[in-house]
Tab-separated table of C-alpha atoms in Angstrom:
chain	number	residue	atom	x	y	z
H	1	MET	CA	72.305	266.195	2.393
H	2	ALA	CA	75.765	265.697	3.925
H	3	LEU	CA	74.934	268.515	6.353
H	4	THR	CA	71.774	266.716	7.418
H	5	ALA	CA	73.707	263.400	7.703
H	6	ALA	CA	76.307	265.028	9.917
H	7	GLY	CA	73.603	266.664	11.973
H	8	MET	CA	71.828	263.323	12.486
H	9	VAL	CA	75.023	261.696	13.696
H	10	ALA	CA	75.665	264.681	16.008
H	11	THR	CA	72.013	264.454	17.391
H	12	MET	CA	72.429	260.756	18.040
H	13	TYR	CA	75.793	261.339	19.816
H	14	GLY	CA	74.487	264.259	21.754
H	15	ALA	CA	71.304	262.618	22.788
H	16	PHE	CA	72.825	259.224	23.899
H	17	LEU	CA	76.365	260.082	24.960
H	18	TRP	CA	76.921	263.772	25.635
H	19	ALA	CA	73.646	265.076	27.297
H	20	PRO	CA	73.463	264.305	31.025
H	21	THR	CA	70.810	261.975	32.467
H	22	GLU	CA	67.742	263.759	33.650
H	23	VAL	CA	67.416	263.316	37.444
H	24	THR	CA	63.653	262.624	37.613
H	25	MET	CA	62.854	260.642	34.440
H	26	GLY	CA	66.222	258.954	33.867
H	27	ASP	CA	67.300	257.854	30.373
H	28	VAL	CA	63.802	257.947	28.941
H	29	GLN	CA	64.064	261.761	28.876
H	30	ARG	CA	66.461	261.389	25.918
H	31	ILE	CA	63.295	260.917	23.700
H	32	PHE	CA	62.868	264.762	24.319
H	33	TYR	CA	65.562	265.598	21.707
H	34	ILE	CA	63.725	263.861	18.855
H	35	HIS	CA	60.244	264.515	20.117
H	36	MET	CA	60.613	268.384	20.454
H	37	ALA	CA	62.571	268.448	17.134
H	38	CYS	CA	59.533	266.878	15.453
H	39	TRP	CA	57.197	269.529	16.710
H	40	ALA	CA	59.646	272.157	16.030
H	41	VAL	CA	59.361	271.276	12.305
H	42	ALA	CA	55.552	270.569	12.205
H	43	PHE	CA	54.446	273.794	13.653
H	44	PRO	CA	56.467	276.097	11.457
H	45	ALA	CA	55.461	273.923	8.362
H	46	TYR	CA	51.885	274.344	9.235
H	47	PHE	CA	52.398	278.180	9.333
H	48	VAL	CA	54.075	278.050	6.003
H	49	VAL	CA	50.825	276.349	4.763
H	50	SER	CA	48.819	279.179	5.956
H	51	PHE	CA	51.231	281.867	4.545
H	52	THR	CA	51.349	280.187	1.246
H	53	GLY	CA	47.494	280.215	1.286
H	54	ILE	CA	47.321	283.894	1.747
H	55	ALA	CA	49.882	284.455	-1.058
H	56	TYR	CA	47.972	282.169	-3.435
H	57	LEU	CA	44.729	284.007	-2.762
H	58	ILE	CA	46.540	287.365	-3.281
H	59	ASN	CA	48.341	286.497	-6.671
H	60	GLY	CA	46.941	283.132	-7.879
H	61	ASN	CA	50.435	281.798	-8.508
H	62	MET	CA	50.439	277.940	-8.405
H	63	LYS	CA	53.957	277.910	-6.884
H	64	TRP	CA	52.353	278.894	-3.574
H	65	ASP	CA	50.059	275.910	-3.803
H	66	ARG	CA	52.948	273.669	-4.477
H	67	ILE	CA	54.872	274.853	-1.440
H	68	GLY	CA	51.709	274.773	0.674
H	69	LEU	CA	51.120	271.159	-0.178
H	70	ALA	CA	54.813	270.101	0.437
H	71	CYS	CA	54.753	271.780	3.782
H	72	ALA	CA	51.373	270.153	4.689
H	73	GLU	CA	52.611	266.760	3.807
H	74	ILE	CA	56.084	267.184	5.582
H	75	GLY	CA	54.433	268.883	8.521
H	76	THR	CA	52.100	265.822	8.838
H	77	LEU	CA	55.117	263.566	8.659
H	78	PHE	CA	56.844	265.194	11.626
H	79	CYS	CA	53.485	265.652	13.357
H	80	THR	CA	53.115	261.727	13.114
H	81	GLY	CA	56.830	261.483	14.456
H	82	GLY	CA	55.613	263.750	17.461
H	83	LEU	CA	52.531	261.674	18.041
H	84	ILE	CA	54.519	258.515	18.034
H	85	THR	CA	57.463	259.613	20.281
H	86	GLY	CA	55.048	261.342	22.740
H	87	PRO	CA	53.284	258.177	24.002
H	88	LEU	CA	56.645	256.313	23.843
H	89	TRP	CA	57.782	258.850	26.370
H	90	ALA	CA	54.605	258.956	28.267
H	91	LYS	CA	54.448	255.340	29.055
H	92	PRO	CA	57.478	255.038	31.181
H	93	ALA	CA	57.079	258.709	32.632
H	94	TRP	CA	53.341	258.742	33.400
H	95	GLY	CA	52.435	255.011	33.305
H	96	VAL	CA	49.916	255.432	30.446
H	97	TRP	CA	50.543	255.716	26.614
H	98	TRP	CA	47.870	258.484	26.228
H	99	THR	CA	45.704	260.939	28.303
H	100	TRP	CA	43.049	263.284	27.002
H	101	ASP	CA	44.772	266.430	28.272
H	102	MET	CA	44.549	269.684	26.371
H	103	ARG	CA	48.051	269.500	24.687
H	104	LEU	CA	47.737	265.880	23.593
H	105	THR	CA	44.008	266.196	22.267
H	106	LEU	CA	44.906	269.287	20.401
H	107	SER	CA	47.905	267.663	18.858
H	108	LEU	CA	45.805	264.835	17.686
H	109	ILE	CA	43.159	267.325	16.266
H	110	VAL	CA	45.946	269.210	14.274
H	111	TRP	CA	47.194	265.978	12.957
H	112	LEU	CA	43.627	265.010	11.764
H	113	LEU	CA	43.144	268.413	10.293
H	114	TYR	CA	46.056	268.252	8.066
H	115	LEU	CA	45.595	264.639	7.250
H	116	SER	CA	42.055	265.772	6.046
H	117	TYR	CA	43.727	268.526	4.117
H	118	LEU	CA	45.779	266.125	2.155
H	119	LEU	CA	42.979	263.727	1.569
H	120	LEU	CA	40.379	266.339	0.534
H	121	ARG	CA	42.802	267.961	-1.972
H	122	ASP	CA	42.692	264.806	-3.982
H	123	PHE	CA	38.972	264.845	-4.256
H	124	ILE	CA	39.197	268.055	-6.371
H	125	GLU	CA	40.167	267.525	-9.950
H	126	GLU	CA	40.462	271.073	-11.260
H	127	PRO	CA	43.696	272.657	-10.236
H	128	VAL	CA	42.568	276.291	-9.559
H	129	LYS	CA	39.595	275.087	-7.487
H	130	ARG	CA	41.829	272.650	-5.568
H	131	ALA	CA	44.452	275.427	-4.856
H	132	LYS	CA	41.665	277.842	-3.735
H	133	PHE	CA	40.248	275.120	-1.416
H	134	ALA	CA	43.691	274.369	-0.045
H	135	ALA	CA	44.560	277.965	0.598
H	136	ILE	CA	41.334	278.651	2.485
H	137	TYR	CA	41.648	275.421	4.399
H	138	GLY	CA	45.319	276.057	5.447
H	139	ILE	CA	44.331	279.630	6.699
H	140	PHE	CA	41.310	278.377	8.708
H	141	ALA	CA	43.202	275.391	10.173
H	142	ILE	CA	46.099	277.625	11.649
H	143	PRO	CA	44.249	278.628	14.870
H	144	ALA	CA	44.126	274.883	15.917
H	145	VAL	CA	48.070	274.899	15.519
H	146	ILE	CA	48.386	278.156	17.635
H	147	PHE	CA	46.044	276.717	20.392
H	148	ASP	CA	48.070	273.579	20.423
H	149	TYR	CA	51.343	275.435	20.842
H	150	MET	CA	49.792	277.693	23.501
H	151	ALA	CA	47.971	274.811	25.398
H	152	ILE	CA	50.730	274.210	27.859
H	153	ARG	CA	50.968	277.965	28.504
H	154	LEU	CA	47.222	278.562	28.798
H	155	TRP	CA	46.051	275.432	30.863
H	156	ARG	CA	47.300	273.100	33.422
H	157	THR	CA	48.136	269.931	31.540
H	158	GLN	CA	49.805	266.549	32.324
H	159	HIS	CA	52.101	267.325	29.560
H	160	PRO	CA	55.325	269.084	30.830
H	161	GLN	CA	55.453	272.778	30.931
H	162	PRO	CA	57.599	274.610	28.280
H	163	VAL	CA	61.376	274.490	28.786
H	164	ILE	CA	62.084	276.901	26.040
H	165	MET	CA	60.490	280.399	26.178
H	166	GLY	CA	58.449	279.199	29.102
H	167	GLY	CA	59.108	282.193	31.345
H	168	GLU	CA	60.362	282.469	34.853
H	169	GLY	CA	61.425	279.030	36.405
H	170	SER	CA	61.787	277.203	33.148
H	171	GLY	CA	64.922	276.277	31.356
H	172	LEU	CA	67.201	273.559	30.457
H	173	ASP	CA	70.734	272.388	31.266
H	174	PRO	CA	73.256	274.097	28.940
H	175	THR	CA	74.333	270.750	27.381
H	176	MET	CA	70.756	269.596	26.999
H	177	ARG	CA	69.908	272.903	25.324
H	178	MET	CA	72.877	272.534	22.933
H	179	VAL	CA	71.788	269.028	21.926
H	180	LEU	CA	68.241	270.152	21.457
H	181	LEU	CA	69.539	272.962	19.273
H	182	ILE	CA	71.548	270.553	17.063
H	183	SER	CA	68.604	268.124	16.670
H	184	THR	CA	66.234	271.014	15.800
H	185	VAL	CA	68.543	272.555	13.279
H	186	THR	CA	69.191	269.292	11.789
H	187	PHE	CA	65.443	268.676	11.422
H	188	VAL	CA	64.749	272.050	10.001
H	189	VAL	CA	67.526	271.513	7.366
H	190	TRP	CA	65.993	268.001	6.594
H	191	PHE	CA	62.600	269.657	6.285
H	192	ILE	CA	63.874	272.318	3.765
H	193	LEU	CA	65.635	269.553	1.669
H	194	LEU	CA	62.385	267.360	1.701
H	195	ALA	CA	60.233	270.364	0.975
H	196	MET	CA	62.448	271.231	-2.144
H	197	LEU	CA	62.166	267.592	-3.421
H	198	ARG	CA	58.447	267.643	-2.841
H	199	VAL	CA	57.915	270.825	-4.728
H	200	ARG	CA	60.009	269.538	-7.667
H	201	LEU	CA	57.790	266.373	-7.671
H	202	GLU	CA	54.640	268.657	-7.903
H	203	LYS	CA	56.229	270.600	-10.722
H	204	GLN	CA	56.735	267.350	-12.653
H	205	ARG	CA	53.170	266.462	-12.046
H	206	ASP	CA	52.156	269.733	-13.645
H	207	GLU	CA	54.299	269.116	-16.653
H	208	VAL	CA	52.551	265.703	-17.011
H	209	SER	CA	49.115	267.467	-16.956
H	210	GLN	CA	50.488	269.986	-19.572
H	211	LEU	CA	51.845	267.313	-21.908
H	212	ARG	CA	48.587	265.375	-21.595
H	213	ARG	CA	46.641	268.544	-22.472
H	214	GLU	CA	48.917	269.060	-25.521
H	215	LEU	CA	48.237	265.621	-26.642
H	216	MET	CA	44.470	265.842	-26.177
H	217	MET	CA	44.466	269.134	-28.228
H	218	GLY	CA	46.451	267.557	-31.014
H	219	SER	CA	44.275	264.484	-31.341
X	1	MET	CA	65.860	251.920	27.115
X	2	GLN	CA	63.594	249.973	24.656
X	3	TYR	CA	61.213	253.096	24.544
X	4	ILE	CA	64.095	255.315	23.429
X	5	PHE	CA	65.107	252.752	20.770
X	6	TRP	CA	61.479	252.634	19.485
X	7	ALA	CA	61.156	256.379	19.444
X	8	TYR	CA	64.196	257.117	17.486
X	9	ALA	CA	63.639	254.158	15.250
X	10	ALA	CA	60.094	255.262	14.348
X	11	VAL	CA	61.122	258.708	13.420
X	12	TRP	CA	63.987	257.536	11.339
X	13	VAL	CA	61.921	254.852	9.628
X	14	LEU	CA	59.190	257.453	8.933
X	15	ASN	CA	61.614	259.655	7.266
X	16	VAL	CA	63.455	257.050	5.203
X	17	LEU	CA	59.960	255.711	3.893
X	18	TYR	CA	58.842	259.252	3.068
X	19	MET	CA	62.142	259.859	1.250
X	20	ALA	CA	61.684	256.447	-0.672
X	21	SER	CA	58.199	257.359	-1.606
X	22	ILE	CA	59.324	260.770	-2.964
X	23	ASN	CA	61.948	258.880	-5.004
X	24	SER	CA	59.616	256.242	-6.476
X	25	ARG	CA	56.935	258.832	-7.284
X	26	GLN	CA	59.682	261.012	-9.058
X	27	THR	CA	60.997	258.042	-10.979
X	28	ALA	CA	57.426	257.202	-12.209
X	29	LEU	CA	56.742	260.837	-13.189
X	30	ARG	CA	59.996	261.150	-15.091
X	31	ARG	CA	59.247	257.953	-17.109
X	32	GLU	CA	55.700	259.388	-17.790
X	33	ILE	CA	57.120	262.706	-18.933
X	34	ASP	CA	59.550	261.016	-21.281
X	35	THR	CA	56.812	258.853	-22.714
X	36	LEU	CA	54.355	261.819	-23.203
X	37	LYS	CA	57.219	264.042	-24.813
X	38	SER	CA	57.924	261.404	-27.354
X	39	MET	CA	54.212	261.000	-28.073
X	40	VAL	CA	53.887	264.794	-28.425
X	41	ASP	CA	56.968	264.816	-30.904
X	42	GLN	CA	55.517	262.002	-32.880
X	43	LYS	CA	52.215	263.822	-33.331
X	44	GLN	CA	54.045	267.073	-34.392
X	45	ARG	CA	55.992	265.285	-37.116
């Protein structure tokens, strides 16, 4: 928790005071440090959902379902952050809040997919059926995340081309890269902390179900 | 500058709200577990 708080302070200092002003976009480019960090958490979180889905289908251990649910929920939280900060950057940079280019459209689809995952889970009462459904859904949803990540590499989009791992001609000023690294690491640590709390919450929910069953059997 | 403010504020507010929701759900569940445990104990006596 203290590490995350320190990281958040460092991110704010880095983004607003340390990082140089970008030549073309000016100060609004500083949204990049939080926008990119949101996606840097959302995408891996969704990958964890698919991995836990595979793990659950292999050994049927409910702990994988709990981790998958936690990651889907937190991934959607950061995906929402990315979808809010994106338009707030797009408006001053492009003159429009939103455009239906491949990257933006796929990001919206990914967000809707995982929002549906969270909503549909609640419709299934039986825990094993629910876990199986979630595992299969998580595996089948991952290609959308891969396409979303690859969109700016595969198609010409209005969304800027990648600045990290973007190949020749791409790159970032070293100070900007350092601030981005600090914000990303902070968000990843925050994500792990939230995921641990969310998994604990789900364990408590299982404990409640267990106690209810004991009471029902006793009556 | 207002766009930067709203972008950062939105992300922090989202995170704070999520943390608060986890806390409130956890408190409610803790209370429910205590109640159910005492009911189970009473039944067993």
